[in-house]
Coordinates of C-alpha atoms in Angstrom, one line a residue:
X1 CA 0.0 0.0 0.0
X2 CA 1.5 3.4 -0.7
X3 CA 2.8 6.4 1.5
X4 CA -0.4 8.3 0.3
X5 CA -3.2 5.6 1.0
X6 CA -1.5 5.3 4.4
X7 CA -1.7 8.8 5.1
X8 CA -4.8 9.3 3.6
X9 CA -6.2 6.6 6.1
X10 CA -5.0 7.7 8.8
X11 CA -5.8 11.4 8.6
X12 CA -9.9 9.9 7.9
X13 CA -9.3 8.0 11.1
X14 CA -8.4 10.9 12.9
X15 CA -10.9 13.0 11.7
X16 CA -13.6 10.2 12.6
X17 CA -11.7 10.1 16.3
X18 CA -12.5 13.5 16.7
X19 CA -15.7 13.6 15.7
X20 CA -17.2 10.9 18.0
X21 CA -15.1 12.4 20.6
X22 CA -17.2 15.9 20.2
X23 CA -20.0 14.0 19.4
X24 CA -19.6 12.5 23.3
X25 CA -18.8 15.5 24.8
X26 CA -21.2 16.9 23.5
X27 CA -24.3 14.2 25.0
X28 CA -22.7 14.3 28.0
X29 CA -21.8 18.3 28.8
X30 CA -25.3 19.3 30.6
X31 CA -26.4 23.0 30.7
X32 CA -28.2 24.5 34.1
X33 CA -28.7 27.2 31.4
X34 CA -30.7 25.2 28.5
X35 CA -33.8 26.5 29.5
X36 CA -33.1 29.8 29.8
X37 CA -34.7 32.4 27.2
X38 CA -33.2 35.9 26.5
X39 CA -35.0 38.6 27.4
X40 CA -35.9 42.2 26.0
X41 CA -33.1 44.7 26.5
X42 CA -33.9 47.0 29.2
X43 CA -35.7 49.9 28.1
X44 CA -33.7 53.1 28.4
X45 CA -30.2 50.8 28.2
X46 CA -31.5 49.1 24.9
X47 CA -32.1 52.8 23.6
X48 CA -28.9 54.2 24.7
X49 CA -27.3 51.0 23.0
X50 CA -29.4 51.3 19.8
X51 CA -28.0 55.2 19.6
X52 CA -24.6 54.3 19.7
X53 CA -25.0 51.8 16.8
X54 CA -26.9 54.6 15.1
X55 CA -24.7 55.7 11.7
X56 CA -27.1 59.1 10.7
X57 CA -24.8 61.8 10.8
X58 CA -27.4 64.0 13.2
X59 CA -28.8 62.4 16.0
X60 CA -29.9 63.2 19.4
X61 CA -30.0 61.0 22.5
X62 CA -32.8 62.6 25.3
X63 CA -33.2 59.3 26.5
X64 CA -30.9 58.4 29.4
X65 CA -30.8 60.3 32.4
X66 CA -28.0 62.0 33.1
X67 CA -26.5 65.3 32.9
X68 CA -24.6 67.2 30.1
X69 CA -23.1 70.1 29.5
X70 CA -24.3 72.7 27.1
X71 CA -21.5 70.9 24.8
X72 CA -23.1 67.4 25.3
X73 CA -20.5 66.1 27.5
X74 CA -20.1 64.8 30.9
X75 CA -19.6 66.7 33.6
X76 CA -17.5 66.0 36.5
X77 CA -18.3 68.1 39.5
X78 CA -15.5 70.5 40.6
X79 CA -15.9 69.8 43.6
X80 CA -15.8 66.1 42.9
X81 CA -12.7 66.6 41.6
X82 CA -11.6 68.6 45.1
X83 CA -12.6 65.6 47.4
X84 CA -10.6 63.1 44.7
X85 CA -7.6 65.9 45.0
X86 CA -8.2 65.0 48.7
X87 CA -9.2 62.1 49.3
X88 CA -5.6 60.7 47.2
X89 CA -3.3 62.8 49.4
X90 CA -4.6 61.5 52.4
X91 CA -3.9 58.3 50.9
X92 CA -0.6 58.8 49.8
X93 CA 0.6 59.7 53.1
X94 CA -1.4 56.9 54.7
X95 CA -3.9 58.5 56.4
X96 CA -6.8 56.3 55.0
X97 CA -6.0 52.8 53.8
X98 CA -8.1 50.5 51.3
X99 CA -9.4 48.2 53.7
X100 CA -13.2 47.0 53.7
X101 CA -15.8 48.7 54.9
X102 CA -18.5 47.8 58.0
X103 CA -21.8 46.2 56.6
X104 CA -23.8 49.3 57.2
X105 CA -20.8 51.1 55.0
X106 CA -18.9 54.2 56.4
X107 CA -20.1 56.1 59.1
X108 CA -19.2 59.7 58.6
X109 CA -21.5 59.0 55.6
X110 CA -24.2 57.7 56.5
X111 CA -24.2 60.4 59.5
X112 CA -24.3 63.3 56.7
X113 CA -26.5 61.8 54.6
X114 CA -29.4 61.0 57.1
X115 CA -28.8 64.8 58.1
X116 CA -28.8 66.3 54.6
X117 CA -32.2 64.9 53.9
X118 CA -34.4 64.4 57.4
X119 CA -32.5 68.0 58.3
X120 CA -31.3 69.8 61.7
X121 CA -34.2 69.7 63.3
X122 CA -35.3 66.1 62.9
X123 CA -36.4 64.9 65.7
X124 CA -35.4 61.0 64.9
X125 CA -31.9 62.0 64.7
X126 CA -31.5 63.9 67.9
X127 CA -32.8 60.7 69.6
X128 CA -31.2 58.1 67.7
X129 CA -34.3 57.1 65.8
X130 CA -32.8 56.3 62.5
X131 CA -31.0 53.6 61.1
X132 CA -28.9 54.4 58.1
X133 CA -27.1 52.2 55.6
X134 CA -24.9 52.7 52.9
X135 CA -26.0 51.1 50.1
X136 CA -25.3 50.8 46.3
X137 CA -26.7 53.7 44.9
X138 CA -30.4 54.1 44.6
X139 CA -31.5 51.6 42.9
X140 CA -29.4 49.6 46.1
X141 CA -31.0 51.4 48.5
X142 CA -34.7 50.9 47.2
X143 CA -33.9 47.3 47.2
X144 CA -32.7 47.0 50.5
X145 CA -35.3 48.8 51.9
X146 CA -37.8 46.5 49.5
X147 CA -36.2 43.3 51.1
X148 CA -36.9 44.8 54.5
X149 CA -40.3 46.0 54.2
X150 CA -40.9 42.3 52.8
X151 CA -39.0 39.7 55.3
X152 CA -39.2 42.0 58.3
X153 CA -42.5 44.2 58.5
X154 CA -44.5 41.5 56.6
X155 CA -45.1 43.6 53.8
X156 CA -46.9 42.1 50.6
X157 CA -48.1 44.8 48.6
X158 CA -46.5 48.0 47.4
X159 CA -48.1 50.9 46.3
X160 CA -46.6 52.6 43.5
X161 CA -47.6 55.7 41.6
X162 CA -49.1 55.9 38.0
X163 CA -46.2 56.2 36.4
X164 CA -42.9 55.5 38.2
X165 CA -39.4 54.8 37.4
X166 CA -39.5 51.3 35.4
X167 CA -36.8 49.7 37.6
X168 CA -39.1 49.8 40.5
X169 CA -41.7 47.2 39.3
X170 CA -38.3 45.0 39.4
X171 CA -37.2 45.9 42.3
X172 CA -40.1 45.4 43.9
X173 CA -41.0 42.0 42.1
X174 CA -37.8 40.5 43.0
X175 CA -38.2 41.2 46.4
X176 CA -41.7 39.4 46.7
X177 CA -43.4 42.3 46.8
X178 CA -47.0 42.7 44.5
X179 CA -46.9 46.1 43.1
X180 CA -50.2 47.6 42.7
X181 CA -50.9 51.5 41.1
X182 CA -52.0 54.3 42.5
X183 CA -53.6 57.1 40.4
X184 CA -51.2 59.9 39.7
X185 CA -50.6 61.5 36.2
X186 CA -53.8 62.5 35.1
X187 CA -54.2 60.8 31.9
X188 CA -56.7 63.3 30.4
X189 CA -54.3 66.0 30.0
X190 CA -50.9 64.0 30.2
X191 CA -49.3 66.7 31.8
X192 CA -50.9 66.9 35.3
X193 CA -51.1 65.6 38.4
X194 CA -54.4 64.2 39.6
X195 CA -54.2 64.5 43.0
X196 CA -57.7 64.4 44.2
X197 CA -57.3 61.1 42.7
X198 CA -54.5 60.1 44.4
X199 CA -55.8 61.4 47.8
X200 CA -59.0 59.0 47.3
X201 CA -56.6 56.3 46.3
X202 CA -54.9 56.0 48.9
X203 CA -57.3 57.1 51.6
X204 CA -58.9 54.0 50.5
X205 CA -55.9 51.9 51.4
X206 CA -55.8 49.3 54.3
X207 CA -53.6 50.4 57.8
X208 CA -49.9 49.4 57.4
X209 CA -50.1 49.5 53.7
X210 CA -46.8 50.5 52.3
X211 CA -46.7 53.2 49.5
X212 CA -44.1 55.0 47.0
X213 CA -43.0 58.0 47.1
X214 CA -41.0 60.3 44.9
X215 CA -39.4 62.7 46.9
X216 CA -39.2 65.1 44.2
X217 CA -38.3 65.5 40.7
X218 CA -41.0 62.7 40.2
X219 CA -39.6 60.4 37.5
X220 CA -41.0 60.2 34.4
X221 CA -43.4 62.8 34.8
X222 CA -41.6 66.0 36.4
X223 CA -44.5 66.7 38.2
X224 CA -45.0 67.1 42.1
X225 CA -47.5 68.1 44.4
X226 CA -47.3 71.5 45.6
X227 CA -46.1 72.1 49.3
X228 CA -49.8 72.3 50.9
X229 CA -50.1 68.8 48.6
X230 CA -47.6 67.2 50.7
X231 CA -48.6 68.4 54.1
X232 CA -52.0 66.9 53.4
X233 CA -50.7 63.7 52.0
X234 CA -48.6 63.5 55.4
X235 CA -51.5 63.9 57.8
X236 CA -53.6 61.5 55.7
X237 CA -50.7 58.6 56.2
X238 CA -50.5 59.8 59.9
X239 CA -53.9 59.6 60.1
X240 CA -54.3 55.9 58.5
X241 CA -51.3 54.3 59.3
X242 CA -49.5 54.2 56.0
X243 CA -46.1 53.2 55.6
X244 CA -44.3 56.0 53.6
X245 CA -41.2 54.7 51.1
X246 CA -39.5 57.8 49.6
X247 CA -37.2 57.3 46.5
X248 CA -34.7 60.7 47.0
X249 CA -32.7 60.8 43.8
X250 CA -32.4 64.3 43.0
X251 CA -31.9 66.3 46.3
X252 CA -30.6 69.1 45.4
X253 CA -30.8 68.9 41.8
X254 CA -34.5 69.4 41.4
X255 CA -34.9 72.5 42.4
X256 CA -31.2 74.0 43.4
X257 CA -32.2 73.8 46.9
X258 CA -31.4 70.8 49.4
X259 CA -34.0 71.8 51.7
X260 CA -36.7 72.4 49.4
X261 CA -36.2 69.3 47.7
X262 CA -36.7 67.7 51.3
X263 CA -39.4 69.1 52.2
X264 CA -41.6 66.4 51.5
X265 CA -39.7 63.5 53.6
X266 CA -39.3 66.1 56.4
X267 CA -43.5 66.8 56.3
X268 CA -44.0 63.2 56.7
X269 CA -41.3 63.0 59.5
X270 CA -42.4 66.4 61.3
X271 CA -46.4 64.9 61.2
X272 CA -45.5 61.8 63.1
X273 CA -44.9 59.5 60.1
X274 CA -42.0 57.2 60.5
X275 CA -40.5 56.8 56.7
X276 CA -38.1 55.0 54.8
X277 CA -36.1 57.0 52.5
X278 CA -33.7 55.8 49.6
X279 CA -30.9 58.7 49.0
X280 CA -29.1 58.3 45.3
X281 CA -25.8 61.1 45.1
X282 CA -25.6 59.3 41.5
X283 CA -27.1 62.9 40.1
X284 CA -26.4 65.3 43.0
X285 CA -23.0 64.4 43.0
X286 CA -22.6 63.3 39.3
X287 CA -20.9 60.0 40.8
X288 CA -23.1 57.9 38.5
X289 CA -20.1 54.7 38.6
X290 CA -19.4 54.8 42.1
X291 CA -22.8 53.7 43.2
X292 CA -23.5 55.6 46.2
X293 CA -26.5 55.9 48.5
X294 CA -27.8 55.7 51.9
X295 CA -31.4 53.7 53.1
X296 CA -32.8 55.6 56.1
X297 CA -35.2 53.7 58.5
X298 CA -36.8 56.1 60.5
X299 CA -38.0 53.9 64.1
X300 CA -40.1 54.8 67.3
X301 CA -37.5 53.8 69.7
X302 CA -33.5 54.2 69.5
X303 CA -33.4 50.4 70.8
X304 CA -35.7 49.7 67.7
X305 CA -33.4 51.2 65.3
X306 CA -30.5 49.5 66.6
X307 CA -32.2 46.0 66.0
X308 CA -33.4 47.1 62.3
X309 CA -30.0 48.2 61.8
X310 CA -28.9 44.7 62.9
X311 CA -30.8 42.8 60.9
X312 CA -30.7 44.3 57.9
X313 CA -27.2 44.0 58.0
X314 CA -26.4 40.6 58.9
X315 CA -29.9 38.8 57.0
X316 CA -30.4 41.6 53.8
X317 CA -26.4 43.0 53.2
X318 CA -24.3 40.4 54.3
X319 CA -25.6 37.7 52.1
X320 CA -26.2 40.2 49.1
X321 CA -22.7 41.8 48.9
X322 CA -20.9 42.4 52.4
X323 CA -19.9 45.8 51.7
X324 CA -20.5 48.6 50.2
X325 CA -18.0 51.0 48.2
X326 CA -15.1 52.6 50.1
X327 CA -14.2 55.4 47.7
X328 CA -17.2 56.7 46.6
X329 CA -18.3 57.3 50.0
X330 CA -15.8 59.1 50.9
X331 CA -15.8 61.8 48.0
X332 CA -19.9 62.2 49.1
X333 CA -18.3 62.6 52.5
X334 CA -16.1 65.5 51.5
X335 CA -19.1 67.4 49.8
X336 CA -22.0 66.8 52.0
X337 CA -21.0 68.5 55.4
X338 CA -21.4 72.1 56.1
X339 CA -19.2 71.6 59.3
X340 CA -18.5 68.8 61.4
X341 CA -19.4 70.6 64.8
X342 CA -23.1 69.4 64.9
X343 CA -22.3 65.7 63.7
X344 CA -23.6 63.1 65.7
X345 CA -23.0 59.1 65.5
X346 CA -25.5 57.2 63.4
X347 CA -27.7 54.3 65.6
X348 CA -25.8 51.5 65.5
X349 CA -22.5 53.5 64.8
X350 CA -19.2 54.3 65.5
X351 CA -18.5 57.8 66.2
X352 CA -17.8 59.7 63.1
X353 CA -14.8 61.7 62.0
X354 CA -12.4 59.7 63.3
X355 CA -8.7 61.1 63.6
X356 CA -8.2 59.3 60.4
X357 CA -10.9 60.9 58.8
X358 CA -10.8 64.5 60.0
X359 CA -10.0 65.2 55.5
X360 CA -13.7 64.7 55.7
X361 CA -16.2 68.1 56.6
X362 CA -15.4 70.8 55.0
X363 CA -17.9 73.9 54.8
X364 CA -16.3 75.7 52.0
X365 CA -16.4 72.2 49.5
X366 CA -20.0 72.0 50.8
X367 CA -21.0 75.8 49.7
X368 CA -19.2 75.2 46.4
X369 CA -20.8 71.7 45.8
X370 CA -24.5 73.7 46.8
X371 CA -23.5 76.2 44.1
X372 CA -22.7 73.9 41.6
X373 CA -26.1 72.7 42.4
X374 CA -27.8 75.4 41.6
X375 CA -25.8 75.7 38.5
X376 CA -27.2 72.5 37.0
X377 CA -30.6 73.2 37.8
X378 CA -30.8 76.2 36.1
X379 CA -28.8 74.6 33.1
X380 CA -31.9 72.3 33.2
X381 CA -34.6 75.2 33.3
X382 CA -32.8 76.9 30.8
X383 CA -33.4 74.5 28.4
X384 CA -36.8 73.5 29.2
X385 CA -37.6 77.6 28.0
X386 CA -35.5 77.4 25.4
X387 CA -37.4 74.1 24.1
X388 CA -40.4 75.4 24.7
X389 CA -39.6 78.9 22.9
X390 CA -38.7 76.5 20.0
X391 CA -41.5 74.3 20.0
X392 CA -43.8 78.2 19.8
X393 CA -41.7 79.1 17.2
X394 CA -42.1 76.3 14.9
X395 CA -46.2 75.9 16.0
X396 CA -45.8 72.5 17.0
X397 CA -49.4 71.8 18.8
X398 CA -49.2 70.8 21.8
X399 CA -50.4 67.6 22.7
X400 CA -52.6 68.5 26.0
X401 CA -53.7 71.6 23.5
X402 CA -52.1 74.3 25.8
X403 CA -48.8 76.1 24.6
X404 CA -45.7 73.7 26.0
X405 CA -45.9 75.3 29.3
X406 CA -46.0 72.1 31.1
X407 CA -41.8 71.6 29.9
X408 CA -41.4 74.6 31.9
X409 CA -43.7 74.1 34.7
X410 CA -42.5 70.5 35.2
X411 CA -39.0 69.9 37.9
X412 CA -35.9 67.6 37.7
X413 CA -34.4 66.4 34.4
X414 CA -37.3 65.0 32.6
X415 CA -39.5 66.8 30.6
X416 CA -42.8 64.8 30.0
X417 CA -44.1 65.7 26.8
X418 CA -47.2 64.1 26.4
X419 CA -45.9 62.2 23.2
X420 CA -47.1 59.1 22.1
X421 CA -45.1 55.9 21.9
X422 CA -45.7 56.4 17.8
X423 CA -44.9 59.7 18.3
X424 CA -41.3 58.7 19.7
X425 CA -40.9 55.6 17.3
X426 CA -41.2 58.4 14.4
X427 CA -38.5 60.2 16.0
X428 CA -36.3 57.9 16.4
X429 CA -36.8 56.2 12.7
X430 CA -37.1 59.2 10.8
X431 CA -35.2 61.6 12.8
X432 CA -33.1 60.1 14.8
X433 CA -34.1 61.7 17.8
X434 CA -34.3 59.4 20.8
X435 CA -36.5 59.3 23.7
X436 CA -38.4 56.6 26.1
X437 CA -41.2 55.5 24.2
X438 CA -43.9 57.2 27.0
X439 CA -42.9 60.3 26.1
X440 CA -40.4 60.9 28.3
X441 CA -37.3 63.7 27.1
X442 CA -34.2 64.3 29.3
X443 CA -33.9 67.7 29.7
X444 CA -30.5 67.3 31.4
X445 CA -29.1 65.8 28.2
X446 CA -30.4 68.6 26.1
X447 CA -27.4 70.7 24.3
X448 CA -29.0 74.4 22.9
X449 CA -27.3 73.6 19.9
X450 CA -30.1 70.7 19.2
X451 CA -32.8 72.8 20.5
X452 CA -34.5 74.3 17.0
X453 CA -33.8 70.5 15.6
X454 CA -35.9 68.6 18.2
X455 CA -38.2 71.0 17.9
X456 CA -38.3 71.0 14.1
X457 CA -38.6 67.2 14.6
X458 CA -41.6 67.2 17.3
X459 CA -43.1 69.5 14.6
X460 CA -43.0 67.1 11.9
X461 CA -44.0 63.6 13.8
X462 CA -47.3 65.9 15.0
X463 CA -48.1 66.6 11.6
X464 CA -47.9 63.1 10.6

């Protein structure tokens, strides 16, 4: 037989060899995974995603929710970069180290950020009443306090406004909660709040029953009841024994003003009300990747909030993720106290501003942070007028058939324009203009230089 037939023969053996051995691996590797279907991208991530891979030479992406500046990029506070400046000397000459955090995360934090939104005359604070945790951001603190609400007050049911963020119907899902709606927006004009509805909804709830709140800067709608709104809403849940959760992610930002951006939790708090309250510095601060935020549990006793404090750690955090970010939390730290005087230890806590931590508190970064503050809320005004303005100009019709002044009237960096989900799927396939498909347009990420274009878009998908 010749050289070639031999080869030949073996090199078909070979190949045969290999493919019963794949053909065996194959039977015998078992997935866990086989099962498992994909699932829809997530809403405002699939959009941001479908921008990016979007060629058109113009486009425009008002979808995701963070903030710009008027040249479209990010912004990194200055005094961000201050408490970085800081925060990395102190580490250089080994004043702070790397080393974990506690479970309930760092405690000059968590001491100013239960002060910067219950305030200095909160009455759970001077006595100890309020266990706070650092957590992962808001969406970490939501679900913590969704977890607790669930395995610890026997919650079942959440109450949750008509719309909300589209994360909390997750959230709250995966806790084991059932979310049910309460009537908010009023669907007639689009662009309103219907709170005599939402009074009679909720009067109407059973004692104990625990309810969402948006602090302020509702999201998606930009619209929240007025002071004397809030006062009444307090003394109804007073009244009826509702269990108040606030989502805080834009203290600060909303209006300019930390204190009147509070003043809803504080209502609740000053009326007898006991809240939780979920604290996000992802747009305050602009420290969207560092994941910082703080869960408040506000308790009738100082001994209760020591045991909620307890438990949450060791059955809710421990098992979830041990810790939560060190460096993040100490930048926040930096910005959010006005002095370190009136500072007192959180329940369950060390004392804060430890000899090692003394870096932390100044008043002169926390003035500059307030200012900057203000700054971008008024970049965010200033371009709800302006779109508005544009919107006038090009005689785009409104679609609650008033004259755009709900994008002005509205607070925080969502503008709710009353679009349609064809509407938006017109602007995003003809114009390449991209918003969530209920009509939802992020203000924050609006550059004046793509003001007369989304207006000259909205025009045309109207006219359609």
């Amino acid at each position: 037989m010749s050289s070639h037939v031999l080869n030949r023969s073996h090199l078909l053996l070979s190949r045969s060899r290999s493919t019963v051995a794949a053909a065996a691996a194959t039977a015998s590797r078992h997935s866990a995974w086989q099962g498992t279907q994909a699932v829809p991208a997530d809403p405002i991530l699939g959009l941001v995603a479908a921008f990016k891979a979007d060629a058109a030479p113009r486009k425009v992406n008002l979808a995701q929710g963070a903030f710009r500046t008027d040249e479209g990029l990010p912004l990194v506070l200055p005094s961000v970069v201050e408490a970085e400046r800081r925060v990395s000397s102190a580490l250089a000459s080994g004043a702070i180290d790397k080393e974990y955090l506690p479970i309930e995360g760092d405690a000059t934090f968590r001491t100013l950020s239960a002060k910067l939104i219950f305030g200095d005359e909160s009455a759970a604070l001077a006595e100890g009443r309020c266990a706070t945790l650092q957590t992962l951001s808001g969406t970490g603190a939501v679900s913590v306090a969704a977890a607790a609400l669930c395995r610890m007050a026997g919650a079942r049911t959440i109450h949750v406004p008509d719309p909300s963020w589209g994360n909390h119907g997750h959230i709250f899902r995966s806790a084991g909660l059932e979310v049910q709606n309460y009537a908010y927006l009023d669907h007639r004009t689009g662009t309103t709040l219907d709170f005599d509805g939402m009074r009679a909804a909720l009067s109407g709830l059973p004692r104990g029953s625990v309810v969402l709140l948006h602090a302020c800067a509702h999201n998606p709608t930009g619209i929240d009841p007025s002071g004397e709104q809030w006062q009444e809403l307090a003394a109804l849940f007073a009244g009826r024994g509702l269990v108040a959760l606030f989502d805080s992610a834009y203290q600060g930002y909303a209006s300019g003003d930390l204190d009147a951006d509070a003043a809803s939790v504080r209502a609740f708090e000053a009326a007898g009300v006991l809240p939780v309250a979920c604290q996000s510095y992802a747009k305050s601060l602009g420290l969207y990747g560092e994941r910082i935020g703080a869960v408040n549990f506000v308790c009738a006793s100082r001994e209760e909030a020591e045991a909620v404090l307890s438990t949450v750690k060791q059955t809710i955090v421990r098992p979830a993720y041990s810790s939560p970010p060190l460096h993040g939390a100490r930048l926040a730290a930096e910005a959010l106290a006005p002095s370190t005087a009136s500072v007192s230890a959180p329940a369950g806590g060390s004392t804060p501003l430890s000899p090692r931590r003394q870096v932390l508190g100044d008043a002169a970064l926390f003035a500059q942070w307030r200012g900057e503050l203000r700054g971008m809320a008024n970049r965010v005004h200033r371009m709800r007028v302006l779109l508005a303005d544009a919107l006038r100009a090009e005689g785009a019709p409104s679609p609650d058939g008033g004259d755009w002044g709900h994008v002005v009237d509205q607070i925080g960096m969502f503008a709710y324009t009353g679009l349609s989900a064809s509407h938006v799927d017109s602007l995003r396939e003809r114009r390449h203009v991209y918003l969530t498909r209920d009509g939802r347009m992020s203000m924050a990420a609006m550059k004046p230089a793509d003001i007369e274009y989304v207006a000259r878009a909205v025009r045309s998908v109207l006219a359609e």
